[in-house]
Protein backbone atom coordinates (compact mmCIF):
# COMPACT_ATOMS: atom_id res chain seq x y z
CA UNK A 1 0.00 0.00 0.00
CA UNK A 2 2.87 2.32 0.78
CA UNK A 3 4.42 1.65 -2.61
CA UNK A 4 1.19 2.40 -4.42
CA UNK A 5 1.21 6.00 -3.14
CA UNK A 6 4.25 6.79 -5.25
CA UNK A 7 2.73 5.54 -8.51
CA UNK A 8 1.59 8.14 -11.04
CA UNK A 9 -2.00 9.21 -10.53
CA UNK A 10 -4.63 8.61 -13.19
CA UNK A 11 -6.71 11.42 -14.60
CA UNK A 12 -9.59 12.45 -12.36
CA UNK A 13 -7.90 11.11 -9.21
CA UNK A 14 -6.72 13.42 -6.42
CA UNK A 15 -2.91 13.66 -6.00
CA UNK A 16 -1.46 11.66 -3.14
CA UNK A 17 -0.57 13.55 0.06
CA UNK A 18 2.11 11.07 1.04
CA UNK A 19 5.61 12.60 1.33
CA UNK A 20 8.24 11.91 -1.28
CA UNK A 21 10.32 8.80 -0.90
CA UNK A 22 13.45 10.67 0.20
CA UNK A 23 15.68 10.15 3.21
CA UNK A 24 14.78 13.58 4.62
CA UNK A 25 11.00 13.35 4.25
CA UNK A 26 10.90 9.70 5.33
CA UNK A 27 13.02 10.53 8.40
CA UNK A 28 15.82 8.16 7.46
CA UNK A 29 18.73 10.59 7.84
CA UNK A 30 21.67 9.32 9.87
CA UNK A 31 21.68 10.65 13.46
CA UNK A 32 23.91 10.48 16.48
CA UNK A 33 22.29 9.22 19.66
CA UNK A 34 24.46 9.63 22.75
CA UNK A 35 24.73 6.69 25.08
CA UNK A 36 24.14 8.12 28.54
CA UNK A 37 26.15 5.91 30.84
CA UNK A 38 26.61 6.64 34.52
CA UNK A 39 30.21 7.73 33.88
CA UNK A 40 29.28 10.36 31.24
CA UNK A 41 26.37 11.72 33.29
CA UNK A 42 28.35 12.10 36.49
CA UNK A 43 31.38 13.57 34.75
CA UNK A 44 29.14 16.14 33.04
CA UNK A 45 27.56 17.24 36.32
CA UNK A 46 30.82 17.37 38.26
CA UNK A 47 32.76 19.18 35.50
CA UNK A 48 29.96 21.70 35.08
CA UNK A 49 29.81 22.26 38.83
CA UNK A 50 33.57 22.70 39.11
CA UNK A 51 33.62 25.16 36.20
CA UNK A 52 30.75 27.26 37.56
CA UNK A 53 32.16 27.27 41.09
CA UNK A 54 35.60 28.36 39.83
CA UNK A 55 34.22 31.17 37.70
CA UNK A 56 31.83 32.29 40.45
CA UNK A 57 34.57 32.46 43.09
CA UNK A 58 36.80 34.43 40.73
CA UNK A 59 33.99 36.90 39.99
CA UNK A 60 33.16 37.37 43.68
CA UNK A 61 36.80 37.91 44.63
CA UNK A 62 37.20 40.42 41.80
CA UNK A 63 34.04 42.30 42.78
CA UNK A 64 35.29 42.51 46.38
CA UNK A 65 38.42 44.30 45.16
CA UNK A 66 36.32 47.21 43.88
CA UNK A 67 36.61 50.33 46.03
CA UNK A 68 33.35 52.25 46.20
CA UNK A 69 32.06 55.30 48.07
CA UNK A 70 28.35 56.13 47.86
CA UNK A 71 26.90 59.38 49.14
CA UNK A 72 23.14 59.97 49.40
CA UNK A 73 22.57 63.71 49.06
CA UNK A 74 18.76 63.70 48.95
CA UNK A 75 18.38 64.77 52.60
CA UNK A 76 21.59 66.77 52.81
CA UNK A 77 20.28 69.04 50.06
CA UNK A 78 16.75 69.18 51.46
CA UNK A 79 16.48 72.99 51.12
CA UNK A 80 17.22 72.76 47.41
CA UNK A 81 14.84 69.83 47.10
CA UNK A 82 11.97 71.89 48.52
CA UNK A 83 12.81 74.74 46.16
CA UNK A 84 12.78 72.46 43.12
CA UNK A 85 9.41 70.94 43.95
CA UNK A 86 7.80 74.29 43.15
CA UNK A 87 7.84 74.56 39.35
CA UNK A 88 7.68 78.37 39.52
CA UNK A 89 11.29 78.33 40.83
CA UNK A 90 12.66 76.67 37.71
CA UNK A 91 14.98 79.62 36.94
CA UNK A 92 16.40 79.93 40.47
CA UNK A 93 19.75 78.30 41.14
CA UNK A 94 20.36 76.27 44.29
CA UNK A 95 23.67 74.84 45.51
CA UNK A 96 24.59 72.52 48.34
CA UNK A 97 27.74 70.83 49.62
CA UNK A 98 28.35 67.36 51.00
CA UNK A 99 31.54 66.54 52.92
CA UNK A 100 33.04 63.08 53.25
CA UNK A 101 36.36 61.47 54.12
CA UNK A 102 38.40 58.81 52.36
CA UNK A 103 40.25 56.79 54.99
CA UNK A 104 42.40 55.02 52.37
CA UNK A 105 43.70 55.87 48.94
CA UNK A 106 41.59 54.81 45.96
CA UNK A 107 44.20 53.76 43.43
CA UNK A 108 43.71 53.38 39.69
CA UNK A 109 40.98 54.78 37.48
CA UNK A 110 38.17 56.32 39.52
CA UNK A 111 34.70 56.76 38.00
CA UNK A 112 31.97 59.08 39.22
CA UNK A 113 28.34 57.96 38.83
CA UNK A 114 25.03 59.52 39.69
CA UNK A 115 22.42 57.13 41.04
CA UNK A 116 18.64 57.38 41.08
CA UNK A 117 16.28 55.33 43.22
CA UNK A 118 12.59 54.68 42.52
CA UNK A 119 12.82 56.24 39.05
CA UNK A 120 11.01 53.88 36.66
CA UNK A 121 12.48 54.13 33.17
CA UNK A 122 11.02 50.79 32.08
CA UNK A 123 7.46 52.02 31.44
CA UNK A 124 6.56 51.26 27.82
CA UNK A 125 5.24 54.76 27.06
CA UNK A 126 8.46 56.22 28.45
CA UNK A 127 10.81 53.82 26.65
CA UNK A 128 9.37 54.50 23.19
CA UNK A 129 9.03 58.26 23.73
CA UNK A 130 11.88 59.27 21.42
CA UNK A 131 12.64 59.80 17.75
CA UNK A 132 15.72 57.89 16.63
CA UNK A 133 15.51 59.54 13.20
CA UNK A 134 15.69 62.97 14.84
CA UNK A 135 18.66 61.89 16.96
CA UNK A 136 20.44 60.89 13.74
CA UNK A 137 20.25 64.51 12.63
CA UNK A 138 17.56 63.98 10.01
CA UNK A 139 14.82 66.47 9.21
CA UNK A 140 11.72 64.51 10.23
CA UNK A 141 8.15 65.26 11.24
CA UNK A 142 8.25 64.40 14.94
CA UNK A 143 4.46 64.74 15.23
CA UNK A 144 4.27 61.30 13.59
CA UNK A 145 6.69 59.81 16.13
CA UNK A 146 6.06 58.40 19.61
CA UNK A 147 7.33 61.59 21.29
CA UNK A 148 3.85 62.89 22.21
CA UNK A 149 3.08 64.90 24.23
CA UNK A 150 6.65 66.28 24.05
CA UNK A 151 6.64 67.01 20.32
CA UNK A 152 5.76 70.66 19.66
CA UNK A 153 4.74 73.75 21.58
CA UNK A 154 1.33 75.39 21.14
CA UNK A 155 2.77 77.78 18.55
CA UNK A 156 3.94 74.81 16.45
CA UNK A 157 7.67 75.00 17.28
CA UNK A 158 9.13 71.46 17.37
CA UNK A 159 11.13 70.30 20.37
CA UNK A 160 14.72 69.21 19.90
CA UNK A 161 15.19 66.62 21.22
CA UNK A 162 11.61 65.40 21.53
CA UNK A 163 10.13 62.78 23.85
CA UNK A 164 9.76 62.06 27.55
CA UNK A 165 13.22 60.49 27.92
CA UNK A 166 15.05 63.58 26.72
CA UNK A 167 12.73 65.93 28.62
CA UNK A 168 13.50 64.18 31.94
CA UNK A 169 17.28 64.25 31.49
CA UNK A 170 19.30 64.35 34.72
CA UNK A 171 20.72 67.86 35.04
CA UNK A 172 22.42 68.14 38.43
CA UNK A 173 25.97 69.47 38.22
CA UNK A 174 28.46 67.74 40.52
CA UNK A 175 32.02 68.96 41.24
CA UNK A 176 34.55 67.29 43.52
CA UNK A 177 37.03 69.21 45.71
CA UNK A 178 40.02 67.91 47.67
CA UNK A 179 40.39 69.73 51.00
CA UNK A 180 43.93 70.27 52.24
CA UNK A 181 44.90 72.16 55.36
CA UNK A 182 46.21 75.09 53.37
CA UNK A 183 44.10 75.01 50.23
CA UNK A 184 41.17 73.49 48.39
CA UNK A 185 41.90 71.76 45.07
CA UNK A 186 39.25 70.95 42.50
CA UNK A 187 39.61 67.37 41.30
CA UNK A 188 39.93 67.36 37.48
CA UNK A 189 37.11 65.36 35.90
CA UNK A 190 36.76 64.11 32.32
CA UNK A 191 33.32 64.64 30.78
CA UNK A 192 34.00 62.97 27.41
CA UNK A 193 34.82 59.40 26.47
CA UNK A 194 32.18 58.04 28.85
CA UNK A 195 29.54 56.88 26.32
CA UNK A 196 29.56 53.79 24.13
CA UNK A 197 31.44 54.12 20.84
CA UNK A 198 28.44 52.83 18.88
CA UNK A 199 26.19 55.48 20.42
CA UNK A 200 28.61 58.34 19.84
CA UNK A 201 29.49 57.39 16.26
CA UNK A 202 26.48 55.47 14.94
CA UNK A 203 23.21 56.22 16.76
CA UNK A 204 23.61 59.97 17.36
CA UNK A 205 24.48 62.71 14.87
CA UNK A 206 23.95 66.45 14.80
CA UNK A 207 22.11 68.07 11.88
CA UNK A 208 24.50 69.27 9.19
CA UNK A 209 24.82 73.05 9.02
CA UNK A 210 27.36 75.86 9.26
CA UNK A 211 27.22 75.76 13.06
CA UNK A 212 25.08 74.13 15.72
CA UNK A 213 22.94 77.16 16.47
CA UNK A 214 21.89 77.38 12.81
CA UNK A 215 21.49 73.58 12.66
CA UNK A 216 18.84 73.75 15.39
CA UNK A 217 17.23 76.94 14.15
CA UNK A 218 13.44 76.77 14.24
CA UNK A 219 13.42 74.34 17.18
CA UNK A 220 13.10 74.83 20.93
CA UNK A 221 14.43 73.09 24.02
CA UNK A 222 12.27 70.55 25.88
CA UNK A 223 10.03 72.11 28.58
CA UNK A 224 12.13 70.95 31.56
CA UNK A 225 15.49 72.01 30.10
CA UNK A 226 17.27 75.20 31.10
CA UNK A 227 19.12 75.69 27.82
CA UNK A 228 18.87 74.46 24.22
CA UNK A 229 20.59 71.31 23.05
CA UNK A 230 23.31 73.19 21.15
CA UNK A 231 24.51 74.77 24.43
CA UNK A 232 24.95 71.56 26.44
CA UNK A 233 28.73 71.97 26.21
CA UNK A 234 29.87 75.35 24.96
CA UNK A 235 33.55 74.52 25.57
CA UNK A 236 33.80 71.45 23.30
CA UNK A 237 31.77 71.36 20.08
CA UNK A 238 32.50 67.63 19.69
CA UNK A 239 30.59 67.14 22.94
CA UNK A 240 27.68 69.37 22.05
CA UNK A 241 24.18 68.89 20.67
CA UNK A 242 23.02 65.32 20.23
CA UNK A 243 26.65 64.19 20.64
CA UNK A 244 26.84 65.28 24.26
CA UNK A 245 28.02 62.37 26.40
CA UNK A 246 25.68 63.13 29.33
CA UNK A 247 22.72 63.24 26.95
CA UNK A 248 23.71 60.01 25.16
CA UNK A 249 24.17 58.13 28.45
CA UNK A 250 20.78 59.30 29.73
CA UNK A 251 19.04 58.18 26.54
CA UNK A 252 20.08 54.56 27.22
CA UNK A 253 17.29 53.76 29.67
CA UNK A 254 17.59 51.38 32.60
CA UNK A 255 15.59 48.19 33.09
CA UNK A 256 15.28 48.71 36.85
CA UNK A 257 13.93 51.46 39.09
CA UNK A 258 17.26 51.84 40.90
CA UNK A 259 20.19 52.49 38.60
CA UNK A 260 23.39 54.46 38.16
CA UNK A 261 24.82 56.23 35.12
CA UNK A 262 28.43 57.17 34.47
CA UNK A 263 28.89 60.90 34.97
CA UNK A 264 32.63 61.68 35.04
CA UNK A 265 36.08 60.08 35.24
CA UNK A 266 38.89 61.39 37.43
CA UNK A 267 41.63 62.84 35.25
CA UNK A 268 44.83 61.24 36.51
CA UNK A 269 47.17 64.22 36.58
CA UNK A 270 49.26 65.99 39.22
CA UNK A 271 48.46 64.74 42.75
CA UNK A 272 45.68 62.57 41.33
CA UNK A 273 47.95 60.64 38.95
CA UNK A 274 47.64 57.47 41.06
CA UNK A 275 43.95 57.96 41.87
CA UNK A 276 42.26 59.71 44.78
CA UNK A 277 44.48 60.11 47.87
CA UNK A 278 43.06 59.66 51.34
CA UNK A 279 41.72 62.81 52.96
CA UNK A 280 38.75 65.13 53.18
CA UNK A 281 36.61 65.83 50.12
CA UNK A 282 33.54 67.88 49.27
CA UNK A 283 30.89 67.48 46.60
CA UNK A 284 29.59 70.82 45.34
CA UNK A 285 26.20 70.16 43.79
CA UNK A 286 24.04 72.42 41.68
CA UNK A 287 20.65 70.91 42.55
CA UNK A 288 18.22 70.89 39.61
CA UNK A 289 16.67 67.43 39.34
CA UNK A 290 13.56 67.00 41.58
CA UNK A 291 12.86 63.56 43.03
CA UNK A 292 10.54 64.15 46.00
CA UNK A 293 7.26 63.81 44.11
CA UNK A 294 7.98 60.20 43.12
CA UNK A 295 9.68 59.40 46.47
CA UNK A 296 13.04 59.03 44.83
CA UNK A 297 16.58 59.30 46.15
CA UNK A 298 19.76 60.64 44.59
CA UNK A 299 23.29 59.36 45.08
CA UNK A 300 26.74 60.18 43.85
CA UNK A 301 29.15 57.25 43.67
CA UNK A 302 32.93 57.08 43.37
CA UNK A 303 34.08 53.64 42.26
CA UNK A 304 36.89 51.72 40.66
CA UNK A 305 36.41 48.88 38.18
CA UNK A 306 38.01 45.48 37.63
CA UNK A 307 38.21 43.18 34.62
CA UNK A 308 34.61 42.01 35.15
CA UNK A 309 33.15 45.49 35.68
CA UNK A 310 32.09 47.35 38.80
CA UNK A 311 30.84 46.30 42.20
CA UNK A 312 28.15 43.79 41.27
CA UNK A 313 28.41 40.37 42.98
CA UNK A 314 25.19 39.04 41.40
CA UNK A 315 26.89 37.27 38.48
CA UNK A 316 29.43 35.61 40.75
CA UNK A 317 26.71 34.47 43.17
CA UNK A 318 24.67 33.09 40.26
CA UNK A 319 27.65 31.05 39.05
CA UNK A 320 28.33 29.73 42.57
CA UNK A 321 24.68 28.72 43.07
CA UNK A 322 24.58 27.00 39.67
CA UNK A 323 27.85 25.19 40.35
CA UNK A 324 26.71 24.09 43.80
CA UNK A 325 23.41 22.82 42.36
CA UNK A 326 25.20 20.84 39.62
CA UNK A 327 27.68 19.35 42.11
CA UNK A 328 24.91 18.44 44.58
CA UNK A 329 22.93 16.81 41.77
CA UNK A 330 26.00 14.78 40.86
CA UNK A 331 26.34 13.49 44.42
CA UNK A 332 22.62 12.62 44.57
CA UNK A 333 22.85 10.66 41.31
CA UNK A 334 25.96 8.89 42.62
CA UNK A 335 24.18 7.89 45.84
CA UNK A 336 21.13 6.60 43.91
CA UNK A 337 23.36 4.64 41.52
CA UNK A 338 25.33 3.02 44.36
CA UNK A 339 22.13 2.12 46.19
CA UNK A 340 20.55 0.53 43.11
CA UNK A 341 23.73 -1.32 42.22
CA UNK A 342 23.99 -2.69 45.75
CA UNK A 343 20.34 -3.82 45.64
CA UNK A 344 20.86 -5.45 42.23
CA UNK A 345 23.92 -7.31 43.50
CA UNK A 346 21.96 -8.52 46.53
CA UNK A 347 19.12 -9.98 44.45
CA UNK A 348 21.55 -11.65 42.05
CA UNK A 349 23.06 -13.54 44.97
Coordinates of C-alpha atoms in Angstrom, one line a residue:
X1 CA 0.0 0.0 0.0
X2 CA 2.9 2.3 0.8
X3 CA 4.4 1.7 -2.6
X4 CA 1.2 2.4 -4.4
X5 CA 1.2 6.0 -3.1
X6 CA 4.3 6.8 -5.2
X7 CA 2.7 5.5 -8.5
X8 CA 1.6 8.1 -11.0
X9 CA -2.0 9.2 -10.5
X10 CA -4.6 8.6 -13.2
X11 CA -6.7 11.4 -14.6
X12 CA -9.6 12.5 -12.4
X13 CA -7.9 11.1 -9.2
X14 CA -6.7 13.4 -6.4
X15 CA -2.9 13.7 -6.0
X16 CA -1.5 11.7 -3.1
X17 CA -0.6 13.5 0.1
X18 CA 2.1 11.1 1.0
X19 CA 5.6 12.6 1.3
X20 CA 8.2 11.9 -1.3
X21 CA 10.3 8.8 -0.9
X22 CA 13.5 10.7 0.2
X23 CA 15.7 10.1 3.2
X24 CA 14.8 13.6 4.6
X25 CA 11.0 13.3 4.2
X26 CA 10.9 9.7 5.3
X27 CA 13.0 10.5 8.4
X28 CA 15.8 8.2 7.5
X29 CA 18.7 10.6 7.8
X30 CA 21.7 9.3 9.9
X31 CA 21.7 10.6 13.5
X32 CA 23.9 10.5 16.5
X33 CA 22.3 9.2 19.7
X34 CA 24.5 9.6 22.7
X35 CA 24.7 6.7 25.1
X36 CA 24.1 8.1 28.5
X37 CA 26.2 5.9 30.8
X38 CA 26.6 6.6 34.5
X39 CA 30.2 7.7 33.9
X40 CA 29.3 10.4 31.2
X41 CA 26.4 11.7 33.3
X42 CA 28.4 12.1 36.5
X43 CA 31.4 13.6 34.8
X44 CA 29.1 16.1 33.0
X45 CA 27.6 17.2 36.3
X46 CA 30.8 17.4 38.3
X47 CA 32.8 19.2 35.5
X48 CA 30.0 21.7 35.1
X49 CA 29.8 22.3 38.8
X50 CA 33.6 22.7 39.1
X51 CA 33.6 25.2 36.2
X52 CA 30.7 27.3 37.6
X53 CA 32.2 27.3 41.1
X54 CA 35.6 28.4 39.8
X55 CA 34.2 31.2 37.7
X56 CA 31.8 32.3 40.5
X57 CA 34.6 32.5 43.1
X58 CA 36.8 34.4 40.7
X59 CA 34.0 36.9 40.0
X60 CA 33.2 37.4 43.7
X61 CA 36.8 37.9 44.6
X62 CA 37.2 40.4 41.8
X63 CA 34.0 42.3 42.8
X64 CA 35.3 42.5 46.4
X65 CA 38.4 44.3 45.2
X66 CA 36.3 47.2 43.9
X67 CA 36.6 50.3 46.0
X68 CA 33.4 52.3 46.2
X69 CA 32.1 55.3 48.1
X70 CA 28.4 56.1 47.9
X71 CA 26.9 59.4 49.1
X72 CA 23.1 60.0 49.4
X73 CA 22.6 63.7 49.1
X74 CA 18.8 63.7 48.9
X75 CA 18.4 64.8 52.6
X76 CA 21.6 66.8 52.8
X77 CA 20.3 69.0 50.1
X78 CA 16.7 69.2 51.5
X79 CA 16.5 73.0 51.1
X80 CA 17.2 72.8 47.4
X81 CA 14.8 69.8 47.1
X82 CA 12.0 71.9 48.5
X83 CA 12.8 74.7 46.2
X84 CA 12.8 72.5 43.1
X85 CA 9.4 70.9 43.9
X86 CA 7.8 74.3 43.1
X87 CA 7.8 74.6 39.3
X88 CA 7.7 78.4 39.5
X89 CA 11.3 78.3 40.8
X90 CA 12.7 76.7 37.7
X91 CA 15.0 79.6 36.9
X92 CA 16.4 79.9 40.5
X93 CA 19.8 78.3 41.1
X94 CA 20.4 76.3 44.3
X95 CA 23.7 74.8 45.5
X96 CA 24.6 72.5 48.3
X97 CA 27.7 70.8 49.6
X98 CA 28.4 67.4 51.0
X99 CA 31.5 66.5 52.9
X100 CA 33.0 63.1 53.2
X101 CA 36.4 61.5 54.1
X102 CA 38.4 58.8 52.4
X103 CA 40.3 56.8 55.0
X104 CA 42.4 55.0 52.4
X105 CA 43.7 55.9 48.9
X106 CA 41.6 54.8 46.0
X107 CA 44.2 53.8 43.4
X108 CA 43.7 53.4 39.7
X109 CA 41.0 54.8 37.5
X110 CA 38.2 56.3 39.5
X111 CA 34.7 56.8 38.0
X112 CA 32.0 59.1 39.2
X113 CA 28.3 58.0 38.8
X114 CA 25.0 59.5 39.7
X115 CA 22.4 57.1 41.0
X116 CA 18.6 57.4 41.1
X117 CA 16.3 55.3 43.2
X118 CA 12.6 54.7 42.5
X119 CA 12.8 56.2 39.0
X120 CA 11.0 53.9 36.7
X121 CA 12.5 54.1 33.2
X122 CA 11.0 50.8 32.1
X123 CA 7.5 52.0 31.4
X124 CA 6.6 51.3 27.8
X125 CA 5.2 54.8 27.1
X126 CA 8.5 56.2 28.5
X127 CA 10.8 53.8 26.7
X128 CA 9.4 54.5 23.2
X129 CA 9.0 58.3 23.7
X130 CA 11.9 59.3 21.4
X131 CA 12.6 59.8 17.8
X132 CA 15.7 57.9 16.6
X133 CA 15.5 59.5 13.2
X134 CA 15.7 63.0 14.8
X135 CA 18.7 61.9 17.0
X136 CA 20.4 60.9 13.7
X137 CA 20.3 64.5 12.6
X138 CA 17.6 64.0 10.0
X139 CA 14.8 66.5 9.2
X140 CA 11.7 64.5 10.2
X141 CA 8.1 65.3 11.2
X142 CA 8.2 64.4 14.9
X143 CA 4.5 64.7 15.2
X144 CA 4.3 61.3 13.6
X145 CA 6.7 59.8 16.1
X146 CA 6.1 58.4 19.6
X147 CA 7.3 61.6 21.3
X148 CA 3.9 62.9 22.2
X149 CA 3.1 64.9 24.2
X150 CA 6.6 66.3 24.1
X151 CA 6.6 67.0 20.3
X152 CA 5.8 70.7 19.7
X153 CA 4.7 73.7 21.6
X154 CA 1.3 75.4 21.1
X155 CA 2.8 77.8 18.6
X156 CA 3.9 74.8 16.5
X157 CA 7.7 75.0 17.3
X158 CA 9.1 71.5 17.4
X159 CA 11.1 70.3 20.4
X160 CA 14.7 69.2 19.9
X161 CA 15.2 66.6 21.2
X162 CA 11.6 65.4 21.5
X163 CA 10.1 62.8 23.9
X164 CA 9.8 62.1 27.6
X165 CA 13.2 60.5 27.9
X166 CA 15.0 63.6 26.7
X167 CA 12.7 65.9 28.6
X168 CA 13.5 64.2 31.9
X169 CA 17.3 64.3 31.5
X170 CA 19.3 64.3 34.7
X171 CA 20.7 67.9 35.0
X172 CA 22.4 68.1 38.4
X173 CA 26.0 69.5 38.2
X174 CA 28.5 67.7 40.5
X175 CA 32.0 69.0 41.2
X176 CA 34.6 67.3 43.5
X177 CA 37.0 69.2 45.7
X178 CA 40.0 67.9 47.7
X179 CA 40.4 69.7 51.0
X180 CA 43.9 70.3 52.2
X181 CA 44.9 72.2 55.4
X182 CA 46.2 75.1 53.4
X183 CA 44.1 75.0 50.2
X184 CA 41.2 73.5 48.4
X185 CA 41.9 71.8 45.1
X186 CA 39.2 71.0 42.5
X187 CA 39.6 67.4 41.3
X188 CA 39.9 67.4 37.5
X189 CA 37.1 65.4 35.9
X190 CA 36.8 64.1 32.3
X191 CA 33.3 64.6 30.8
X192 CA 34.0 63.0 27.4
X193 CA 34.8 59.4 26.5
X194 CA 32.2 58.0 28.8
X195 CA 29.5 56.9 26.3
X196 CA 29.6 53.8 24.1
X197 CA 31.4 54.1 20.8
X198 CA 28.4 52.8 18.9
X199 CA 26.2 55.5 20.4
X200 CA 28.6 58.3 19.8
X201 CA 29.5 57.4 16.3
X202 CA 26.5 55.5 14.9
X203 CA 23.2 56.2 16.8
X204 CA 23.6 60.0 17.4
X205 CA 24.5 62.7 14.9
X206 CA 24.0 66.5 14.8
X207 CA 22.1 68.1 11.9
X208 CA 24.5 69.3 9.2
X209 CA 24.8 73.0 9.0
X210 CA 27.4 75.9 9.3
X211 CA 27.2 75.8 13.1
X212 CA 25.1 74.1 15.7
X213 CA 22.9 77.2 16.5
X214 CA 21.9 77.4 12.8
X215 CA 21.5 73.6 12.7
X216 CA 18.8 73.7 15.4
X217 CA 17.2 76.9 14.2
X218 CA 13.4 76.8 14.2
X219 CA 13.4 74.3 17.2
X220 CA 13.1 74.8 20.9
X221 CA 14.4 73.1 24.0
X222 CA 12.3 70.5 25.9
X223 CA 10.0 72.1 28.6
X224 CA 12.1 71.0 31.6
X225 CA 15.5 72.0 30.1
X226 CA 17.3 75.2 31.1
X227 CA 19.1 75.7 27.8
X228 CA 18.9 74.5 24.2
X229 CA 20.6 71.3 23.1
X230 CA 23.3 73.2 21.2
X231 CA 24.5 74.8 24.4
X232 CA 24.9 71.6 26.4
X233 CA 28.7 72.0 26.2
X234 CA 29.9 75.3 25.0
X235 CA 33.5 74.5 25.6
X236 CA 33.8 71.5 23.3
X237 CA 31.8 71.4 20.1
X238 CA 32.5 67.6 19.7
X239 CA 30.6 67.1 22.9
X240 CA 27.7 69.4 22.0
X241 CA 24.2 68.9 20.7
X242 CA 23.0 65.3 20.2
X243 CA 26.7 64.2 20.6
X244 CA 26.8 65.3 24.3
X245 CA 28.0 62.4 26.4
X246 CA 25.7 63.1 29.3
X247 CA 22.7 63.2 26.9
X248 CA 23.7 60.0 25.2
X249 CA 24.2 58.1 28.4
X250 CA 20.8 59.3 29.7
X251 CA 19.0 58.2 26.5
X252 CA 20.1 54.6 27.2
X253 CA 17.3 53.8 29.7
X254 CA 17.6 51.4 32.6
X255 CA 15.6 48.2 33.1
X256 CA 15.3 48.7 36.8
X257 CA 13.9 51.5 39.1
X258 CA 17.3 51.8 40.9
X259 CA 20.2 52.5 38.6
X260 CA 23.4 54.5 38.2
X261 CA 24.8 56.2 35.1
X262 CA 28.4 57.2 34.5
X263 CA 28.9 60.9 35.0
X264 CA 32.6 61.7 35.0
X265 CA 36.1 60.1 35.2
X266 CA 38.9 61.4 37.4
X267 CA 41.6 62.8 35.2
X268 CA 44.8 61.2 36.5
X269 CA 47.2 64.2 36.6
X270 CA 49.3 66.0 39.2
X271 CA 48.5 64.7 42.8
X272 CA 45.7 62.6 41.3
X273 CA 48.0 60.6 39.0
X274 CA 47.6 57.5 41.1
X275 CA 44.0 58.0 41.9
X276 CA 42.3 59.7 44.8
X277 CA 44.5 60.1 47.9
X278 CA 43.1 59.7 51.3
X279 CA 41.7 62.8 53.0
X280 CA 38.7 65.1 53.2
X281 CA 36.6 65.8 50.1
X282 CA 33.5 67.9 49.3
X283 CA 30.9 67.5 46.6
X284 CA 29.6 70.8 45.3
X285 CA 26.2 70.2 43.8
X286 CA 24.0 72.4 41.7
X287 CA 20.7 70.9 42.6
X288 CA 18.2 70.9 39.6
X289 CA 16.7 67.4 39.3
X290 CA 13.6 67.0 41.6
X291 CA 12.9 63.6 43.0
X292 CA 10.5 64.1 46.0
X293 CA 7.3 63.8 44.1
X294 CA 8.0 60.2 43.1
X295 CA 9.7 59.4 46.5
X296 CA 13.0 59.0 44.8
X297 CA 16.6 59.3 46.2
X298 CA 19.8 60.6 44.6
X299 CA 23.3 59.4 45.1
X300 CA 26.7 60.2 43.9
X301 CA 29.1 57.3 43.7
X302 CA 32.9 57.1 43.4
X303 CA 34.1 53.6 42.3
X304 CA 36.9 51.7 40.7
X305 CA 36.4 48.9 38.2
X306 CA 38.0 45.5 37.6
X307 CA 38.2 43.2 34.6
X308 CA 34.6 42.0 35.2
X309 CA 33.2 45.5 35.7
X310 CA 32.1 47.4 38.8
X311 CA 30.8 46.3 42.2
X312 CA 28.2 43.8 41.3
X313 CA 28.4 40.4 43.0
X314 CA 25.2 39.0 41.4
X315 CA 26.9 37.3 38.5
X316 CA 29.4 35.6 40.8
X317 CA 26.7 34.5 43.2
X318 CA 24.7 33.1 40.3
X319 CA 27.7 31.1 39.1
X320 CA 28.3 29.7 42.6
X321 CA 24.7 28.7 43.1
X322 CA 24.6 27.0 39.7
X323 CA 27.9 25.2 40.3
X324 CA 26.7 24.1 43.8
X325 CA 23.4 22.8 42.4
X326 CA 25.2 20.8 39.6
X327 CA 27.7 19.3 42.1
X328 CA 24.9 18.4 44.6
X329 CA 22.9 16.8 41.8
X330 CA 26.0 14.8 40.9
X331 CA 26.3 13.5 44.4
X332 CA 22.6 12.6 44.6
X333 CA 22.8 10.7 41.3
X334 CA 26.0 8.9 42.6
X335 CA 24.2 7.9 45.8
X336 CA 21.1 6.6 43.9
X337 CA 23.4 4.6 41.5
X338 CA 25.3 3.0 44.4
X339 CA 22.1 2.1 46.2
X340 CA 20.5 0.5 43.1
X341 CA 23.7 -1.3 42.2
X342 CA 24.0 -2.7 45.8
X343 CA 20.3 -3.8 45.6
X344 CA 20.9 -5.4 42.2
X345 CA 23.9 -7.3 43.5
X346 CA 22.0 -8.5 46.5
X347 CA 19.1 -10.0 44.4
X348 CA 21.6 -11.7 42.1
X349 CA 23.1 -13.5 45.0

